[in-house]
Coordinates of C-alpha atoms in Angstrom, one line a residue:
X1 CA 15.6 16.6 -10.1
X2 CA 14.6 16.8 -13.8
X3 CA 15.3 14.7 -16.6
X4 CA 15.2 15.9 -20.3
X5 CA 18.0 13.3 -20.8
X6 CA 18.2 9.4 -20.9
X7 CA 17.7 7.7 -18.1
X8 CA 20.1 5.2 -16.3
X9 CA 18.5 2.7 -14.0
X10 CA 20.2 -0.3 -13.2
X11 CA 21.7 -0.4 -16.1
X12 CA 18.7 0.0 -18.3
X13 CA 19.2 3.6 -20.6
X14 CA 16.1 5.1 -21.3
X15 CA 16.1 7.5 -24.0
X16 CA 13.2 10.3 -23.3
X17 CA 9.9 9.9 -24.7
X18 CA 10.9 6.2 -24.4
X19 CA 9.7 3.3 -22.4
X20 CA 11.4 0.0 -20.8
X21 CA 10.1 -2.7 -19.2
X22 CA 12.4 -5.4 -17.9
X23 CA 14.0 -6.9 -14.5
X24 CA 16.5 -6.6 -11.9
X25 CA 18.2 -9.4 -9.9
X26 CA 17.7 -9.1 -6.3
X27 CA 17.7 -12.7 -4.6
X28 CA 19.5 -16.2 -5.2
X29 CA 17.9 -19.4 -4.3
X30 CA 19.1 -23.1 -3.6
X31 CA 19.3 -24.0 -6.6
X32 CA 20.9 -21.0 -8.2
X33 CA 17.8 -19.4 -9.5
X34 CA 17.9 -15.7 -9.5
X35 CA 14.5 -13.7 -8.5
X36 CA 14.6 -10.5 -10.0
X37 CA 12.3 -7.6 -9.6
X38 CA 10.1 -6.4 -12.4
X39 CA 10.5 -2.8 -13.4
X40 CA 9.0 -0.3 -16.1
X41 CA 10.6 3.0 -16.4
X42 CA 9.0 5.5 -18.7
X43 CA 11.3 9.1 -19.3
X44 CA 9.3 12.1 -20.4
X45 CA 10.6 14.7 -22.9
X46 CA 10.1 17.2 -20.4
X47 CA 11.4 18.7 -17.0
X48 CA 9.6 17.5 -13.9
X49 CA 9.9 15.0 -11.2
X50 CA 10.9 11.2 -10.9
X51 CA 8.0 9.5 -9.1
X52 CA 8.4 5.7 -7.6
X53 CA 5.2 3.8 -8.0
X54 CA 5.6 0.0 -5.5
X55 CA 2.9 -2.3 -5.5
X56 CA 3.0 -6.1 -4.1
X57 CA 5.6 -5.5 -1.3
X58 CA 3.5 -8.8 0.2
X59 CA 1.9 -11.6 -1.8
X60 CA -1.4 -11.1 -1.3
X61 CA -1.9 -7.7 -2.8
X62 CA -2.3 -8.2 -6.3
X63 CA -4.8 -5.2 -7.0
X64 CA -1.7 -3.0 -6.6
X65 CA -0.3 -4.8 -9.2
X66 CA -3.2 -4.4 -11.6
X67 CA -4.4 -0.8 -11.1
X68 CA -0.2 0.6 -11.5
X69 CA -0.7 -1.3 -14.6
X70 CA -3.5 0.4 -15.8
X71 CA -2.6 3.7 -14.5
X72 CA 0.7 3.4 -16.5
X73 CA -0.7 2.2 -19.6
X74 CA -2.5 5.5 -20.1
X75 CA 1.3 7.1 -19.9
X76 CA 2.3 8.5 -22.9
X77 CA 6.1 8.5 -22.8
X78 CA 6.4 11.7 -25.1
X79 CA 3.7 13.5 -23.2
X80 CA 4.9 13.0 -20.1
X81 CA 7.2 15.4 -17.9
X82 CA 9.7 13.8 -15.5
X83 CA 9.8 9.9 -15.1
X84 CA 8.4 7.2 -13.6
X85 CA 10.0 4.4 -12.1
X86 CA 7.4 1.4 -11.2
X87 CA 8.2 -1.7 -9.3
X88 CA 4.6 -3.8 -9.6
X89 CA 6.0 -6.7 -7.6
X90 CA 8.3 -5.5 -4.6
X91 CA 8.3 -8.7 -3.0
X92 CA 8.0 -12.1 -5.9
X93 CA 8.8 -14.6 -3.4
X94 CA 5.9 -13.7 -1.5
X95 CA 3.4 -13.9 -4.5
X96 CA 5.3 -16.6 -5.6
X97 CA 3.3 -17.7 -2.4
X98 CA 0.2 -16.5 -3.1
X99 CA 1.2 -15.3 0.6
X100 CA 1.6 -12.3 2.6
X101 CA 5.2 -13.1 3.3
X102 CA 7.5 -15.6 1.5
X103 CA 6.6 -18.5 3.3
X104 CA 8.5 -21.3 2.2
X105 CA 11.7 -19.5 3.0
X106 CA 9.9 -18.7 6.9
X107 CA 10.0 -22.2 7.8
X108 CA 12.9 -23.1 5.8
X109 CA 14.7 -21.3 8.8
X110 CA 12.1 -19.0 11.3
X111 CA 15.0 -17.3 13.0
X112 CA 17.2 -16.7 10.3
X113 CA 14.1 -15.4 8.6
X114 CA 13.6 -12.4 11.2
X115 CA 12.3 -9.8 10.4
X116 CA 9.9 -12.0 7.6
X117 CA 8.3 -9.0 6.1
X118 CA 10.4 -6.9 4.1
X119 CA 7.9 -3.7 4.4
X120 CA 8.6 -3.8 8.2
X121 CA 12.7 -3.4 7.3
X122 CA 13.8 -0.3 5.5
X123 CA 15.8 0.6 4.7
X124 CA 17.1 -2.8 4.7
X125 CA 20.6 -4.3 4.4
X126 CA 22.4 -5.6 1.7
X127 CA 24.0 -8.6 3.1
X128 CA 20.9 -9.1 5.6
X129 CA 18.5 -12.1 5.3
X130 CA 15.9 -12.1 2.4
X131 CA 13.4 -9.5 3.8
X132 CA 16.1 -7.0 4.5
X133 CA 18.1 -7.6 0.9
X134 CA 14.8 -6.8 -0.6
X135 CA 14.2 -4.2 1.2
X136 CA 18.0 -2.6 0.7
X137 CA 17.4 -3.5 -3.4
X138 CA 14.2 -1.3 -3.6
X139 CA 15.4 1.4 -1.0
X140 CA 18.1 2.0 -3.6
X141 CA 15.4 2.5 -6.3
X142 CA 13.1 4.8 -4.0
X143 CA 16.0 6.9 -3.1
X144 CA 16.7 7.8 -6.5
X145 CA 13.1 9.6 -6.9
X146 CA 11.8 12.7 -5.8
X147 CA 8.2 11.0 -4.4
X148 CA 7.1 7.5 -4.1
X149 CA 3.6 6.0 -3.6
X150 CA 3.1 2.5 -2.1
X151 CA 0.4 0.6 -3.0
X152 CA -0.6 -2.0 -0.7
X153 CA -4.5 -4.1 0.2
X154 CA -4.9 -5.9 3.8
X155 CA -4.4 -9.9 4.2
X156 CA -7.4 -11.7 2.9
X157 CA -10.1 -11.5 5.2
X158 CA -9.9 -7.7 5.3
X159 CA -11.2 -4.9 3.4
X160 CA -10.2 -1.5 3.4
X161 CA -12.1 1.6 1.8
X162 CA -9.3 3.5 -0.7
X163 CA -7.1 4.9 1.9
X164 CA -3.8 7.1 1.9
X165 CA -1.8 6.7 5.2
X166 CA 0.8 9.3 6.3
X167 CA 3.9 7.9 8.1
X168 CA 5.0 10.0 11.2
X169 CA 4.2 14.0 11.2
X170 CA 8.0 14.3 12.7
X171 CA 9.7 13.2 9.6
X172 CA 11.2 16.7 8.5
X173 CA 9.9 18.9 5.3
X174 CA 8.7 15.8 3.6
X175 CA 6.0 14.8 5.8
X176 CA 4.3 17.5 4.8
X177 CA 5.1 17.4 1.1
X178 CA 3.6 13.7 1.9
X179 CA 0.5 15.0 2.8
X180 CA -0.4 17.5 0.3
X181 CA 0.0 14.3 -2.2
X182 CA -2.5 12.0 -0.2
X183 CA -5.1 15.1 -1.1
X184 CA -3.8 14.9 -4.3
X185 CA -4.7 11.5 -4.7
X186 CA -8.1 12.1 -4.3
X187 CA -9.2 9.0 -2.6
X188 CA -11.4 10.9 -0.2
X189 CA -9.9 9.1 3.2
X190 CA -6.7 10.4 4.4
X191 CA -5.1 8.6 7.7
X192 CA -3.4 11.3 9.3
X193 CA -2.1 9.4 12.8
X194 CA 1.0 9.4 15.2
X195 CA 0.9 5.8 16.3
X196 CA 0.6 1.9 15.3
X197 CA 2.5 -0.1 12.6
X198 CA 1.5 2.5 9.9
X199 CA 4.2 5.2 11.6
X200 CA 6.7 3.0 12.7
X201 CA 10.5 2.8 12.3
X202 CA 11.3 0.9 9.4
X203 CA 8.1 0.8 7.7
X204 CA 8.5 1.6 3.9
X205 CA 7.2 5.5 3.9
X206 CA 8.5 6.3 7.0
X207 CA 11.9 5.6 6.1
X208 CA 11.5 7.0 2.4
X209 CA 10.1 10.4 3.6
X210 CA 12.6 10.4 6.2
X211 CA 15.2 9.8 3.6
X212 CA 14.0 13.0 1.7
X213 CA 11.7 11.0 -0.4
X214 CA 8.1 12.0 0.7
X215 CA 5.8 8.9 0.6
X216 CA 2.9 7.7 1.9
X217 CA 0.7 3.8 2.2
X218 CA -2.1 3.7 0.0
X219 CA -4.5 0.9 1.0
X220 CA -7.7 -0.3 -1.3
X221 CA -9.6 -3.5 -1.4
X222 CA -9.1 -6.7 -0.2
X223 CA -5.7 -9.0 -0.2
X224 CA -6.0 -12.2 -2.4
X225 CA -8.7 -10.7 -4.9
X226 CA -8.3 -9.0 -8.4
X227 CA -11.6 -6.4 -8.2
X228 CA -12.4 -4.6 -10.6
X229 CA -13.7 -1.6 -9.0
X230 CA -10.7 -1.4 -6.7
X231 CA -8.7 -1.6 -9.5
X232 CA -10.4 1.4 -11.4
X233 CA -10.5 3.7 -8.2
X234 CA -6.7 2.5 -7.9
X235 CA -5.8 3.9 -11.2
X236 CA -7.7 7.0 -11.2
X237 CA -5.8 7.6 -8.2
X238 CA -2.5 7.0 -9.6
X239 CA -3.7 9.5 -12.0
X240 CA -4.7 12.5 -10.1
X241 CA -1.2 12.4 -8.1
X242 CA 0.5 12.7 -11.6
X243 CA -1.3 15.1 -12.6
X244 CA -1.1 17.0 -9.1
X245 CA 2.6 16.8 -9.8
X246 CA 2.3 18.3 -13.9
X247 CA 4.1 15.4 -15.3
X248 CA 0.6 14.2 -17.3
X249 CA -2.1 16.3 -18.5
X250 CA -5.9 15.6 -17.9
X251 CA -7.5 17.2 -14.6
X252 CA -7.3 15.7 -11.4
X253 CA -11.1 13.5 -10.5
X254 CA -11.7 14.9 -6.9
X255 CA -13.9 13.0 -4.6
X256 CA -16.9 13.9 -3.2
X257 CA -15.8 14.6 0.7
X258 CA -12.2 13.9 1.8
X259 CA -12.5 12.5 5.4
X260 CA -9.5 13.2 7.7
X261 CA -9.0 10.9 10.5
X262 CA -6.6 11.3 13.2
X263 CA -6.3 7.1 14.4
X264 CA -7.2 4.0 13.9
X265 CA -9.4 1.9 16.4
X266 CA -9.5 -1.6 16.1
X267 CA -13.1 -3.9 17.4
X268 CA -11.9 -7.6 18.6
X269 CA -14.3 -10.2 19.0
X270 CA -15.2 -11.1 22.5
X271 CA -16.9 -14.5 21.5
X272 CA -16.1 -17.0 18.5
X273 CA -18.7 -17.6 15.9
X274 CA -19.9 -17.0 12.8
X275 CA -19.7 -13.2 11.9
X276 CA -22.4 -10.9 10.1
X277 CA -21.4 -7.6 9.0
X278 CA -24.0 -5.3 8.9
X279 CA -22.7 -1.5 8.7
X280 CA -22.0 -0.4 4.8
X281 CA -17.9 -0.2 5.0
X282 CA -17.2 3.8 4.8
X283 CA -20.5 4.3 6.8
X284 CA -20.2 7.3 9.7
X285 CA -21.4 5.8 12.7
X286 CA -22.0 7.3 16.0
X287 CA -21.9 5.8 19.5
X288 CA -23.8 2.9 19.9
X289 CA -24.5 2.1 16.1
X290 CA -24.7 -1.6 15.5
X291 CA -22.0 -2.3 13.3
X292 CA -22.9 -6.6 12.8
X293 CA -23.5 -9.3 15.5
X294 CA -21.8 -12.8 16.1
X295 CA -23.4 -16.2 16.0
X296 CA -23.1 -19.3 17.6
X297 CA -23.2 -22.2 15.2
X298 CA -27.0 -22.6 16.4
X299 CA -27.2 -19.3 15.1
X300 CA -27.8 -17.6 18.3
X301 CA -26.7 -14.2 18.5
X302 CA -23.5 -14.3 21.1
X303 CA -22.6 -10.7 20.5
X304 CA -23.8 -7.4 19.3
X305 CA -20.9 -5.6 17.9
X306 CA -21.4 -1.7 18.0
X307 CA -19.2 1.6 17.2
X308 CA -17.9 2.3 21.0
X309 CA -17.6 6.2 19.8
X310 CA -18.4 7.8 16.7
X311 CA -15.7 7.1 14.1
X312 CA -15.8 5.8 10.1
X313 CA -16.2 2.5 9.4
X314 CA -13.0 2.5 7.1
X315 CA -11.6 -1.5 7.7
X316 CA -14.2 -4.6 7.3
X317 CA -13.6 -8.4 8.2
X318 CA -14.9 -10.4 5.4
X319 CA -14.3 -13.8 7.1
X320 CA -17.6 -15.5 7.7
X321 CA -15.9 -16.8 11.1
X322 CA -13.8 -15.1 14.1
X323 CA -12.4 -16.4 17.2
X324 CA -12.2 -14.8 20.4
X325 CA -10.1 -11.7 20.0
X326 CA -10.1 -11.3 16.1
X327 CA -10.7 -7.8 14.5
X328 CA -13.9 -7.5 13.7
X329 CA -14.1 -3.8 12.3
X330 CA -11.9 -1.0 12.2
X331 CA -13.0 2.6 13.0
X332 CA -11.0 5.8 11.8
X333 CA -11.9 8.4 14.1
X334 CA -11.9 11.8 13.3

């Protein structure tokens, strides 16, 4: 696609070199209030592609919402080539919340509300229950665009280091298109993997790429915090996958060493305690490296927790307390 004309987005005209900021009805309530979705659209005065930008599609993931702001507030709507359509809240029930998923509504009615999580559903149905209208309302957006980026952070208790996750390699032409834009991105820790939730049907960049809209999870920081560093690195990301695509001008920041990993491996707890990280998160470790150890509440050590091969140390648990069969590091194996 390319767009040296106005814009028409819902209803919202865009002139180029022009800006809009405004909402979109996607859900009624009880009481007749109307949730709407937030959306900015910026049209450039020049060809090039229209990029989707998500953040928020659960409640707890507000440094998505911060760092698309601040990526987009370096946009200059006359400089730009192509357009941007940015959704910073995909889900506003759930960080109505302050929740991963809009809970209220869960146990309102637990069966009528399956599937709860709307990133789980794509691409959705329009006369579905509340996850799967939400998900239907922002496929509609997404399939409109030529890529799309999907900004997410784990539940609280998790940390992730800045981390671009391909859906399934079997997607067509644009899993690969995908993949050349997490480099682009410039994180330095690309997830290339052909299993778990991450490249399953009905996740969000699965179905967009497999929809002709290459796409890919970008995870960074911690769910239920607004960092500041996360929220930098978040932006400077945003950044270098404009630029990769010539829509903004400025050179891409690359990192220092991009690390490729092929899966994800999971470490549960074997006792309950209290839990003491002591690997640096993004630390290589090789077999046998001590990663932290778990206390009773004597503060005897029950467990030794230790890197069963060599992998990254790419996901942290930042609880100070796990139970009996509660992650308690994530590796990414190369």
């Amino acid at each position: 696609m390319t767009f040296v004309e106005s814009m028409n987005i819902e209803g919202f005209v865009v002139a180029p070199g022009e800006q809009q900021r405004g909402r979109i009805p996607a859900l009624e309530l009880a009481d007749g209030t109307v949730v709407s979705l937030p959306i900015h659209l910026i049209n450039g005065t020049r060809p090039g592609p229209r990029v989707y930008l998500g953040a928020a599609i659960h409640g707890d993931e507000v440094n998505g919402i911060a760092l698309l702001a601040r990526a987009l507030a370096t946009i200059d709507p006359k400089a730009l080539s192509g357009s941007i359509v940015c959704v910073p809240v995909q889900q506003p029930l759930a960080l109505h919340a302050d929740h991963r998923l809009p809970i209220a509504q869960f146990l309102k009615s637990p069966l009528d509300q399956v599937p709860a999580d709307a990133w789980t559903c794509f691409p959705g149905d329009p006369d579905g229950n509340i996850a799967q209208v939400i998900a239907a309302r922002l496929f509609g957006l997404i399939t409109q665009c030529d890529y799309a980026l999907d900004v997410h952070t784990p539940t609280r208790g998790g940390r992730y280091v800045p981390i671009a996750i391909l859906g399934n390699p079997d997607l067509g032409p644009g899993a690969a298109k995908a993949e050349e834009l997490a480099h682009a991105l410039g994180s330095g820790w690309i997830m290339r993997g052909e299993r778990g939730m991450y490249v399953s049907d009905g996740i969000l960049c699965v179905e967009a790429t497999r929809a002709g809209v290459p796409c890919f999870t970008f995870e960074i920081g911690e769910g239920g915090r607004l960092e500041e560093e996360s929220v930098a690195t978040g932006a400077q990301c945003v950044l270098n996958l404009l630029r990769s695509l010539g829509m903004t001008e400025g050179e891409r920041v690359p990192p220092a060493k991009t690390h490729l990993m092929r899966e994800f491996l999971g470490l549960r707890a074997h006792h309950g305690g209290l839990l003491v990280t002591e690997a640096e998160l993004g630390q290589e470790l090789k077999k046998g490296d001590r990663i932290g150890v778990i206390l009773d509440v004597f503060g005897d050590v029950l467990e030794t927790v230790t890197a069963p091969v060599d992998g990254l140390f790419v996901r942290a648990t930042t609880l100070g307390t796990v139970s009996r069969g509660e992650r308690v590091a994530t590796l990414g194996l190369l």
